[in-house]
Structure formats: C-alpha cells, structure tokens
Short mmCIF file of C-alpha atoms (C1' of nucleotides) in Angstrom, two decimals:
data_model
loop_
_atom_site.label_atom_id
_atom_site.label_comp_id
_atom_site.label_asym_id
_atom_site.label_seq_id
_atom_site.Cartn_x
_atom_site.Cartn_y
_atom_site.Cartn_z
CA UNK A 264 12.41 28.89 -78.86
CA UNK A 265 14.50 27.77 -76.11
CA UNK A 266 17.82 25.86 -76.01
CA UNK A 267 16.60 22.70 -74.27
CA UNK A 268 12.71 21.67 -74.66
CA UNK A 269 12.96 18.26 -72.62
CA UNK A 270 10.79 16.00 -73.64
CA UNK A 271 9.25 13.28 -71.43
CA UNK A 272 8.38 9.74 -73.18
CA UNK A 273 5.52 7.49 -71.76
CA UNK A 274 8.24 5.51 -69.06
CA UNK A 275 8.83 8.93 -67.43
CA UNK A 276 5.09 9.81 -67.32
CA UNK A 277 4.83 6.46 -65.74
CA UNK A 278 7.53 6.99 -63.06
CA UNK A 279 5.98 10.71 -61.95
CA UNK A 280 2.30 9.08 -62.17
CA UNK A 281 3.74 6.40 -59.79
CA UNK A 282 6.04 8.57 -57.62
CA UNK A 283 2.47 11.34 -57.29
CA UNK A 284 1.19 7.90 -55.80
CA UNK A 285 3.62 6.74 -53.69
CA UNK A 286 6.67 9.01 -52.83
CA UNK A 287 8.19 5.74 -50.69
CA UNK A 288 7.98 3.25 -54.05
CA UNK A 289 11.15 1.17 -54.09
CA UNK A 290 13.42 1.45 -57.02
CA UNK A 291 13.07 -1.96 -57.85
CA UNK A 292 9.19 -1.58 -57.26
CA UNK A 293 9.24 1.42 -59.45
CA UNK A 294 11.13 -0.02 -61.81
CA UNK A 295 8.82 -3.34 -62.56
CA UNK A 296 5.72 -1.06 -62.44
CA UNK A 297 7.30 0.98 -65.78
CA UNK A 298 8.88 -2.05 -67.13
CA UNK A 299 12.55 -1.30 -66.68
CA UNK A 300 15.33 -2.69 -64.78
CA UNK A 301 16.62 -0.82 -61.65
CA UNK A 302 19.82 0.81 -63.31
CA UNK A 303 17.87 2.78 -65.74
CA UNK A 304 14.68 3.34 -63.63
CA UNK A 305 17.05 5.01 -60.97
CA UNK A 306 18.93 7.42 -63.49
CA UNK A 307 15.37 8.53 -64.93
CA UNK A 308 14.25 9.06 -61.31
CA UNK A 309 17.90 11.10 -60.67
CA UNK A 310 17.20 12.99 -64.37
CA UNK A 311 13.77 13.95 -63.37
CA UNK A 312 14.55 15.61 -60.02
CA UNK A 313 17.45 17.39 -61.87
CA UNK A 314 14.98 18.84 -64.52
CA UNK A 315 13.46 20.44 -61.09
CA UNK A 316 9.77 18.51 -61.45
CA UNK A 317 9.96 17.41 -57.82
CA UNK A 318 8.61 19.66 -55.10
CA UNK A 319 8.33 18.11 -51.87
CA UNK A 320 7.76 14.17 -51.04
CA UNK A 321 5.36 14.79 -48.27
CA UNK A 322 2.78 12.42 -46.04
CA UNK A 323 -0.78 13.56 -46.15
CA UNK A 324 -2.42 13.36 -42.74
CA UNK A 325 -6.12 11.97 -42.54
CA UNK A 326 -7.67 15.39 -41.08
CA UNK A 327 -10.44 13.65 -39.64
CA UNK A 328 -8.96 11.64 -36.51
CA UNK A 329 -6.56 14.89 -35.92
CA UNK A 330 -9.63 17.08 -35.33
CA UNK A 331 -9.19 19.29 -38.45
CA UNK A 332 -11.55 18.62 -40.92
CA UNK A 333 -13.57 21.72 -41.15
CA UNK A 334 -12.88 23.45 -44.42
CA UNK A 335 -13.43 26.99 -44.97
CA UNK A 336 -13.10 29.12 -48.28
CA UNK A 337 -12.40 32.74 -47.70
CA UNK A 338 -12.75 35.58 -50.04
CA UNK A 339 -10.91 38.55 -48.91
CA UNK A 340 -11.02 42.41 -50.65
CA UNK A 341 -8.45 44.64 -50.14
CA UNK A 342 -8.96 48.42 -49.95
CA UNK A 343 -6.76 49.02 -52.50
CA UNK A 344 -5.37 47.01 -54.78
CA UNK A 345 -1.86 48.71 -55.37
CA UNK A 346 1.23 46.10 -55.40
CA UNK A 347 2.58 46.87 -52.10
CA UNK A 348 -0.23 46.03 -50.20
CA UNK A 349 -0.93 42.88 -52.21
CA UNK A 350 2.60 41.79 -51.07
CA UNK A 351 2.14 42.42 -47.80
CA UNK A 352 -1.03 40.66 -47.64
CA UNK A 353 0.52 38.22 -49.12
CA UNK A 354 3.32 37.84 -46.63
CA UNK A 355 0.96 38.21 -44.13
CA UNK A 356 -0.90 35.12 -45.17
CA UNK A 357 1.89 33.08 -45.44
CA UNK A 358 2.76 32.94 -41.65
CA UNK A 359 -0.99 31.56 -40.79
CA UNK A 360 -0.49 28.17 -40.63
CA UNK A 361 -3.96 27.44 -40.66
CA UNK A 362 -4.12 28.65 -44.60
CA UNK A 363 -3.48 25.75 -46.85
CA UNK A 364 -4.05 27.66 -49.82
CA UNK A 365 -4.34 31.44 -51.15
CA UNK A 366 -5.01 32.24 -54.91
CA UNK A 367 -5.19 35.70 -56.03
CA UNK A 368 -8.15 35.71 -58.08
CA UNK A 369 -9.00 37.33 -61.05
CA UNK A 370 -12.25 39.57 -61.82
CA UNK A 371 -12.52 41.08 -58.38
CA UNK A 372 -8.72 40.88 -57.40
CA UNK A 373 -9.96 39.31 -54.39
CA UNK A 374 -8.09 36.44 -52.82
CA UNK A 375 -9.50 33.54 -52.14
CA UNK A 376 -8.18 31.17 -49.29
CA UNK A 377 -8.99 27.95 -47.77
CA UNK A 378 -8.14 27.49 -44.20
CA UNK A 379 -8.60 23.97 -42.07
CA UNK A 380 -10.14 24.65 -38.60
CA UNK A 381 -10.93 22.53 -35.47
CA UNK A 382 -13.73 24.24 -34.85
CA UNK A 383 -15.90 27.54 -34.85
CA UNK A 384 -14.32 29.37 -32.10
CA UNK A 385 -11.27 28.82 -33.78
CA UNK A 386 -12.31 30.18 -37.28
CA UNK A 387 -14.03 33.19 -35.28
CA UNK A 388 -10.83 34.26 -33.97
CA UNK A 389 -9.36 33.76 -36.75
CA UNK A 390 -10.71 35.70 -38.57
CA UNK A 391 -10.78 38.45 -35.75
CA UNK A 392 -7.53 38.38 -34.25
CA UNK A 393 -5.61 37.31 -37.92
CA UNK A 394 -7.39 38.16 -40.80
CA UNK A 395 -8.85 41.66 -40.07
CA UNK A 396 -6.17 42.87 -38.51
CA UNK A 397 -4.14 42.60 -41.84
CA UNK A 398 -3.42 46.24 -43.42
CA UNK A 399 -5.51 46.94 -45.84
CA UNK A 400 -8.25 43.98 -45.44
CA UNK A 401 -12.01 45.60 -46.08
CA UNK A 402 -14.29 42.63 -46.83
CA UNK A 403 -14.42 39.41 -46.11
CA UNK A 404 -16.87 36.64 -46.77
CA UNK A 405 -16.56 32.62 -45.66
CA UNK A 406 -18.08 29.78 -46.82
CA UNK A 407 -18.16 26.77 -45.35
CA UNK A 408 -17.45 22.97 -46.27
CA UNK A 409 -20.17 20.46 -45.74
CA UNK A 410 -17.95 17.76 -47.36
CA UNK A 411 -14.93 17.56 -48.90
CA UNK A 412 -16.04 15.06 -51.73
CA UNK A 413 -12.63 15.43 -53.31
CA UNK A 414 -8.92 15.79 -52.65
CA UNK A 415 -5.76 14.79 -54.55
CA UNK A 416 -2.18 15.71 -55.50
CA UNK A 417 -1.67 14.08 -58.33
CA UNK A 418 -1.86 16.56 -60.94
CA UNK A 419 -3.02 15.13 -64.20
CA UNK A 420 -0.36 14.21 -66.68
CA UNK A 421 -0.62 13.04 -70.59
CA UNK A 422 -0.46 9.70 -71.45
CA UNK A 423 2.72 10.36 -73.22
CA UNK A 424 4.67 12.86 -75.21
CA UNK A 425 4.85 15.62 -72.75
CA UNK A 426 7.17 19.01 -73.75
CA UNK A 427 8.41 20.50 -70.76
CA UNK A 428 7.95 24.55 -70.50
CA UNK A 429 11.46 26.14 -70.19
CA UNK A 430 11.59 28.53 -67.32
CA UNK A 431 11.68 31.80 -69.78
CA UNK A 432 9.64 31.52 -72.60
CA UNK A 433 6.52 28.77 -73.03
CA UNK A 434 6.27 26.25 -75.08
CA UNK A 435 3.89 23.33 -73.98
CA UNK A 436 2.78 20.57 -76.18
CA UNK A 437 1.14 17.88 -75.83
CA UNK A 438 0.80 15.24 -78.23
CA UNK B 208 -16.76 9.05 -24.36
CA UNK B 209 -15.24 6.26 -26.11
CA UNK B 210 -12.41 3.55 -25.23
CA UNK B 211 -9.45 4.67 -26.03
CA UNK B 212 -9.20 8.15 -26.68
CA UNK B 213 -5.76 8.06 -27.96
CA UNK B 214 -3.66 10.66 -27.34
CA UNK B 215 -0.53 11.96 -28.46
CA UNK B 216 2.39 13.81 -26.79
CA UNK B 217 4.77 15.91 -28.06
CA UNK B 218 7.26 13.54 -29.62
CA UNK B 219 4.34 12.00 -31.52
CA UNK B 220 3.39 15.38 -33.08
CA UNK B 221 7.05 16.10 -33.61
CA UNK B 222 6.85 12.75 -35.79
CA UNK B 223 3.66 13.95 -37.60
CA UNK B 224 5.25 17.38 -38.47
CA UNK B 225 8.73 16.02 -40.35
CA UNK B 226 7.10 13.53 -41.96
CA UNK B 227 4.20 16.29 -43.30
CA UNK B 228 7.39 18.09 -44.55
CA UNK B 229 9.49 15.40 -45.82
CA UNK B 230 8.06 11.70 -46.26
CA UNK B 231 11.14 10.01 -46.95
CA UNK B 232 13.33 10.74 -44.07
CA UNK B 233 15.39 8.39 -43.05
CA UNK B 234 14.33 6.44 -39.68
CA UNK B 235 17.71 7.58 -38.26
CA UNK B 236 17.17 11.31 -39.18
CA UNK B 237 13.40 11.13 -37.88
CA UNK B 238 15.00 10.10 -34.66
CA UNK B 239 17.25 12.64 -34.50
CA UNK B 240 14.70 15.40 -35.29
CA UNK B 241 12.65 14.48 -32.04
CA UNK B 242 15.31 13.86 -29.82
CA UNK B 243 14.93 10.31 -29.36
CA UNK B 244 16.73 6.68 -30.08
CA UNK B 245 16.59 5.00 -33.96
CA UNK B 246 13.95 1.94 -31.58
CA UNK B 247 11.39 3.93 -29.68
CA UNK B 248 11.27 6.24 -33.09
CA UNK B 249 10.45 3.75 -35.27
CA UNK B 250 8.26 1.86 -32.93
CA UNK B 251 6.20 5.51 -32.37
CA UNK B 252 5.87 5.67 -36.29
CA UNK B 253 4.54 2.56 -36.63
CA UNK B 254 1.72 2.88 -34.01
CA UNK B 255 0.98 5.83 -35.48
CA UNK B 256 0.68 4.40 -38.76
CA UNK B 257 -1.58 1.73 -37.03
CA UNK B 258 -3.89 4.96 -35.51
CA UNK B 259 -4.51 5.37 -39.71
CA UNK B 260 -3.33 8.84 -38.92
CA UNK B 261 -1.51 8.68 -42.18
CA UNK B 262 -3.00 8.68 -45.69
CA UNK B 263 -0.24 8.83 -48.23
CA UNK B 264 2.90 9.54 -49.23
CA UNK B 265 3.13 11.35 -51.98
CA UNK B 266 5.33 13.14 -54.59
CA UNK B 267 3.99 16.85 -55.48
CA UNK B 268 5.19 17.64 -58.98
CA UNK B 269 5.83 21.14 -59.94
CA UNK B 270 2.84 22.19 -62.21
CA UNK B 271 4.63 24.99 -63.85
CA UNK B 272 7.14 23.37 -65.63
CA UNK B 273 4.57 20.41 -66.98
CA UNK B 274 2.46 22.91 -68.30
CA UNK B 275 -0.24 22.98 -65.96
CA UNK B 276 -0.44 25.81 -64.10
CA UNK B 277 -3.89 27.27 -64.65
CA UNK B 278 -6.00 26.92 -61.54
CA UNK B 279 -10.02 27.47 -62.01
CA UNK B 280 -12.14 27.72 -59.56
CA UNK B 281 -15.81 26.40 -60.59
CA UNK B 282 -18.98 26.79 -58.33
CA UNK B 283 -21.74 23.98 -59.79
CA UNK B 284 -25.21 24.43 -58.54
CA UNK B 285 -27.53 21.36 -59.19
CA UNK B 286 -31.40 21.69 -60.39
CA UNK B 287 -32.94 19.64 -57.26
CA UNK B 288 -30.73 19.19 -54.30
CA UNK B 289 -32.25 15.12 -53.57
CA UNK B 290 -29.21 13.04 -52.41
CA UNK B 291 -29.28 11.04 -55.54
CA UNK B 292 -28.98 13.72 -57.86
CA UNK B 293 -25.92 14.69 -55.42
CA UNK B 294 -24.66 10.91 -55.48
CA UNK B 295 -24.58 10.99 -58.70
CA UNK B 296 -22.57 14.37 -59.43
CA UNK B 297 -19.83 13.18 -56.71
CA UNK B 298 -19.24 10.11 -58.75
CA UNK B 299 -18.85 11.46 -62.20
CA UNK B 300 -16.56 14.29 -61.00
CA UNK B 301 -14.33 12.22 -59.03
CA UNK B 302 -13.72 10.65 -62.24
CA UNK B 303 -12.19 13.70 -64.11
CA UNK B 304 -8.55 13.56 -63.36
CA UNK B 305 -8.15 17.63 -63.66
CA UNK B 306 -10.81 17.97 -60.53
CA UNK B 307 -8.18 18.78 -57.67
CA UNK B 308 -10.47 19.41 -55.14
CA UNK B 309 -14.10 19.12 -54.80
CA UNK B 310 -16.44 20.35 -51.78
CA UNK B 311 -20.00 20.26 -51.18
CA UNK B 312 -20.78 23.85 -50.02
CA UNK B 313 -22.87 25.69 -47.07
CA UNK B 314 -25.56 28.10 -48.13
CA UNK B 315 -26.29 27.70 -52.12
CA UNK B 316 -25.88 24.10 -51.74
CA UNK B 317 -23.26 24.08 -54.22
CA UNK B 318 -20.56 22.74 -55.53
CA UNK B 319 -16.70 24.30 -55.28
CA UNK B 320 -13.91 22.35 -57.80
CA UNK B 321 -10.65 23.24 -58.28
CA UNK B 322 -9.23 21.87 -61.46
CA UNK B 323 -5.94 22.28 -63.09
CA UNK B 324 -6.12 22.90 -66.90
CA UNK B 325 -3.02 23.37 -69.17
CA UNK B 326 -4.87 26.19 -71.58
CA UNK B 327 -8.12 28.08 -72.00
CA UNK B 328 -9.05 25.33 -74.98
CA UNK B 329 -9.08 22.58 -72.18
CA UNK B 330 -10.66 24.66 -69.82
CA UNK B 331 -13.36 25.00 -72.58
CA UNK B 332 -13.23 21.82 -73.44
CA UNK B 333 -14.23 20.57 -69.89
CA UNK B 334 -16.62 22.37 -68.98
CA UNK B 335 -18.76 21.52 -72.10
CA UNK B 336 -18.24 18.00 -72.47
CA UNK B 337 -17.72 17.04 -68.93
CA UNK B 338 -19.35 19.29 -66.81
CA UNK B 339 -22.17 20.43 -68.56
CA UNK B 340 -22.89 17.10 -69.92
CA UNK B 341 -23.24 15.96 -66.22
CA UNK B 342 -27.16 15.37 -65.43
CA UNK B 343 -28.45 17.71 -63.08
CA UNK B 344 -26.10 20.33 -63.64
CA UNK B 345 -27.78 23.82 -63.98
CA UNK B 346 -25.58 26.43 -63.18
CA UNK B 347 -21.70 26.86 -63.80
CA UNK B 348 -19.64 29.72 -62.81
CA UNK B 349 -15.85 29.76 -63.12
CA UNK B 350 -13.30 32.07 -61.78
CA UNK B 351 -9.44 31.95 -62.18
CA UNK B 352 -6.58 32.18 -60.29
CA UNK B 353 -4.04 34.53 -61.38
CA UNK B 354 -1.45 33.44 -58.89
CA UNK B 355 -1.25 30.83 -56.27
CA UNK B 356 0.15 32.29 -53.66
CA UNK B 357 0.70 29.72 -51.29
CA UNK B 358 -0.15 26.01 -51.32
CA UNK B 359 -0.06 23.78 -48.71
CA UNK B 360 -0.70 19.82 -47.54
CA UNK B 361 1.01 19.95 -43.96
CA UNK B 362 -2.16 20.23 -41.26
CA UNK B 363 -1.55 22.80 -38.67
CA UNK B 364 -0.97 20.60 -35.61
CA UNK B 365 -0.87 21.83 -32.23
CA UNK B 366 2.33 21.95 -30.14
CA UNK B 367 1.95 19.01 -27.73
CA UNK B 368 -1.42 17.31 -26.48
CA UNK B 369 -3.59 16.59 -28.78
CA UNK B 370 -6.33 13.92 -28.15
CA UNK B 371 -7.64 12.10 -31.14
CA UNK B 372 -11.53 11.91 -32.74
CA UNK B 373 -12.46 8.67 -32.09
CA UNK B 374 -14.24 7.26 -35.02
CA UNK B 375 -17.63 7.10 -34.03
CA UNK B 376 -18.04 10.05 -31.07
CA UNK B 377 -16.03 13.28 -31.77
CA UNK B 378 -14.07 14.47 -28.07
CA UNK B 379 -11.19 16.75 -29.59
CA UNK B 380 -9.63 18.16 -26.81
CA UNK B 381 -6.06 21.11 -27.14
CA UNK B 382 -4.24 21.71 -24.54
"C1'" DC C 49 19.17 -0.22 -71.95
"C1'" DA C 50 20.13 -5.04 -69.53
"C1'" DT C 51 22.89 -7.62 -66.50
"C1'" DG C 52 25.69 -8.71 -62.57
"C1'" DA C 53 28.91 -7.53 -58.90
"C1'" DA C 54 30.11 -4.96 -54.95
"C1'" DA C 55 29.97 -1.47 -51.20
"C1'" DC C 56 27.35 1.06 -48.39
"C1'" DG C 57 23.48 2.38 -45.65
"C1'" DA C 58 18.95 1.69 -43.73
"C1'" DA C 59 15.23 -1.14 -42.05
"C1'" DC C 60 13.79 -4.26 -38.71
"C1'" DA C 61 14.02 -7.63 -34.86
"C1'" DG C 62 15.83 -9.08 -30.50
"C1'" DA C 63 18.34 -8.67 -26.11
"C1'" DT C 64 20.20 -5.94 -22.22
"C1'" DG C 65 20.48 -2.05 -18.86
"C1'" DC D 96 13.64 4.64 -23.45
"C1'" DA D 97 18.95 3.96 -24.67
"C1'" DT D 98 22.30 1.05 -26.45
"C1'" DC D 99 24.05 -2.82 -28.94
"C1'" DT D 100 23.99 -6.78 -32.10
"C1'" DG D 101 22.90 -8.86 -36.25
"C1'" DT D 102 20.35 -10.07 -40.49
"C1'" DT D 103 18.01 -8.58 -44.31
"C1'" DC D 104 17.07 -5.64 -47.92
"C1'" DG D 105 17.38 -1.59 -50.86
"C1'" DT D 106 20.21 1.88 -52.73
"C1'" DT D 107 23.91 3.41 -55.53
"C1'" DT D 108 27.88 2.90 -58.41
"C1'" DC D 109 30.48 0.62 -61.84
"C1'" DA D 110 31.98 -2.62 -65.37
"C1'" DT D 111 30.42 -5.38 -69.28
"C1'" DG D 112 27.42 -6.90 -73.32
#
DNA sequence: CATGAAACGAACAGATG
DNA sequence: CATCTGTTCGTTTCATG
C-alpha cells in the first residue's frame, strides 16, 4: 500500500528494452522504434530517469583484445560471521578493482566473487597480497572459467504491464 | 609475434576508462577529461572503435525497483561431457532471457548461470520447465544471493601501456 | 499525444600553424 | 596535436490542434 505504484505500459517497456540495448539511441531513433513521435518519446525517456530506473549508461569493453578475459569465481568464508566484519569485508572488496562482482550468499554465508585477471601470476597475488590479507578471511576456494558462454545487461523485462516496487514496502505485479 | 601489435598510451586508456563509466559523454567533455583538443579526441575514439575494443553501449536498469532483484546462482552438470551435448546446452540457455551470465567451468566440468528471477514461483518455474527440461541435464544445484554487494562492468585497465592481444597469437604485455 | 517552429549545442569535416 | 571555421544534425523547449 503505497502512495504512488507507477505503472509502466508496453511503450515504456519498449524504450528501457531499447535503451538496455543501446544507451547512445537517438531520440528520434528511439522514438520510431516504439512508435511515437520525438516530443513524447523524450518526456517518457525524462519520466523514466526521474522514477530513478537508470543506473549508469556505460560502454562494455570486449575483454578479449584488452588481455582480461580470464574469469575467476571465488568463494570466500569468513571466521566469523558477525556484522562488523561482514562490512569490513565488504569495504574491503570494494576497492579491488579487479572484482566485478561480490554476492553474499546464502546457506554458508560465504561470499562469492568473480574477479577478471590477465593472467595466473596475477590471480596468485591476488589472492595473496589482497584477499588473505583481509581481516577475518579463513577459506577460500577459486574456480576457474573455461568460457564465458554468456554475458548480458539487459535484465529481463515483461512484455507489458509492469508495477514498479515503491522504495518502502513491495508490491510487484506483473500482468 | 604478429603485425601490428597495437598499443595504447595513456590518453587512449584515459578514453577507455570515462567511457566504461559514462557512455554518453559528450565529445567535448571526453576531451576535456584527458587533457586533450575536441579533434585528436574524437579521432582517438574512433580508431579505437575501429580496434573493436568496444562492444556496447548500454543502459543498466536498476533491478530493484522493476522487481527483479533475486540473483541465483545455478551450477548444471551434464550426463556425458561430448562437445555436442555441450553445443547443445549453450544454445538453449542463451535463449532464456533471465540467464545473466553463463560460464563453462574448470574441474566438474560444469556449468555456472546467474539468472535474475522476480520471486521464488519463477525461480521454480525455471528450473523445471527450462532447465530441467534441457537434454542432458543431470544435476542442478542452486544457491542465492542475499545481497549483491558490488556489481561491476568497467574492466580494470592498467595505468598507461598496454599492448593489445592480437587476434590470432596472444603477446599481452603491462608495463 | 501529434505537429511544427525555433534555439541551442554537439558531431563531424577540413584547413592552418 | 591545437585552433578555427563551417555545415549538419540532434536535442530540447514551446505553442497549437
């Protein structure tokens, strides 16, 4: 029960499916590819970012010719799993700029983080000179990429009728 | 030892980091960033463009506030590791919109997904009818992420000097 | 929401130092 | 590479139907 649970109609859908494509679309491209003329298109787009859906428009970088494509998934234990030390883990993980990602993970409150390497002697120190030296860090186990088969942004939005969860309490429906 | 082992100097990587962080600066602001003249700028972004060191530009939606912030983690193992059977599996989960990521691991020869689900029913609801249903599949363990704790898409580039993989032979060289 | 007009800024190309 | 010129094009706002 909140005071404002936006909805988004299939043309919105269309302009964040579009936009999760191509953050440099025109707004006269945009606004062909959802049927609309410019004027409206443009206030959607302006509506939108004021609802707060936009995070970043970023440029993905092809790994490969930049000598980066070795993926590694970490799982890291902590001796004890009391708040303070997750947040300092936590902080401490968030200056590597080798980490692209850290979940904490349910079941054995591990984390779990995947880090992009150049190559082995990198991810061996690493993992000596960063990751162990953390407070509180007791185990830690790596697993290795063969292939990264898969890799998108674009998170996966209804075809249409989408209720927007207000910041507080959660309503989410899909229709 | 290949033809043209490109390489790239510090303005170049200067290029490569604002537009990592913010694809839709302006040519004129990009310019500015790196210290050099609206021309030479633009004429640096479009050989690197050329290079293919660039592989989209995208929006990144907030997931939270479209209802999709459930990350699960899901190691697949297959019955008989024969590059068909693997074929196979690649191509019908690149075709599930909620698989974010998908590697091909070291070790148990398995498969690591991240998908985004909106609930537990959907969560369900894949795994049944769209991964189990996948043939080959034998072995399905999910675990979730309570928190995502940091999340990522700009590569860690070095500083200055970086020498490109050419295509075929791999010299990566740091300075 | 569509249309059209108008002002502003940026992209892009070319020439010079 | 810097600076300058100029054209083109997209953005952004506003007034009208």
């Amino acid at each position: 029960m909140s005071a404002n649970p936006k909805r988004l109609d299939r043309i919105d859908i269309g302009i964040l499916n579009q936009l999760q494509h191509n953050a440099r679309i025109t707004n006269a491209e945009l606004a062909r590819a959802v049927n609309l003329s410019t004027t409206p298109c443009f206030n959607r787009v302006r509506a939108l970012e004021k609802l707060g859906l936009f995070k970043q428009h970023v440029t993905l970088l092809d790994p490969e010719p930049l000598g980066l494509s070795i993926n590694v998934f970490i799982q890291v234990s902590l001796e004890k799993q009391v708040e303070d030390a997750l947040q300092r883990f936590e902080q401490a993980i968030s200056e590597q700029p080798e980490v692209m990602e850290c979940y904490l993970m349910s079941g054995d409150a591990d984390y779990l983080l995947r880090v992009v390497m150049p190559d082995m002697r990198a991810l061996e120190r690493f993992i000596i000179e960063r990751l162990t030296t953390i407070p509180g860090v007791s185990n830690i186990r790596s697993s290795f990429a063969l292939k990264q088969v898969r890799y998108k942004t674009a998170l996966p939005l209804p075809s249409a009728g989408l209720t927007l969860v207000d910041p507080n309490g959660n309503r989410t429906e899909w229709e």
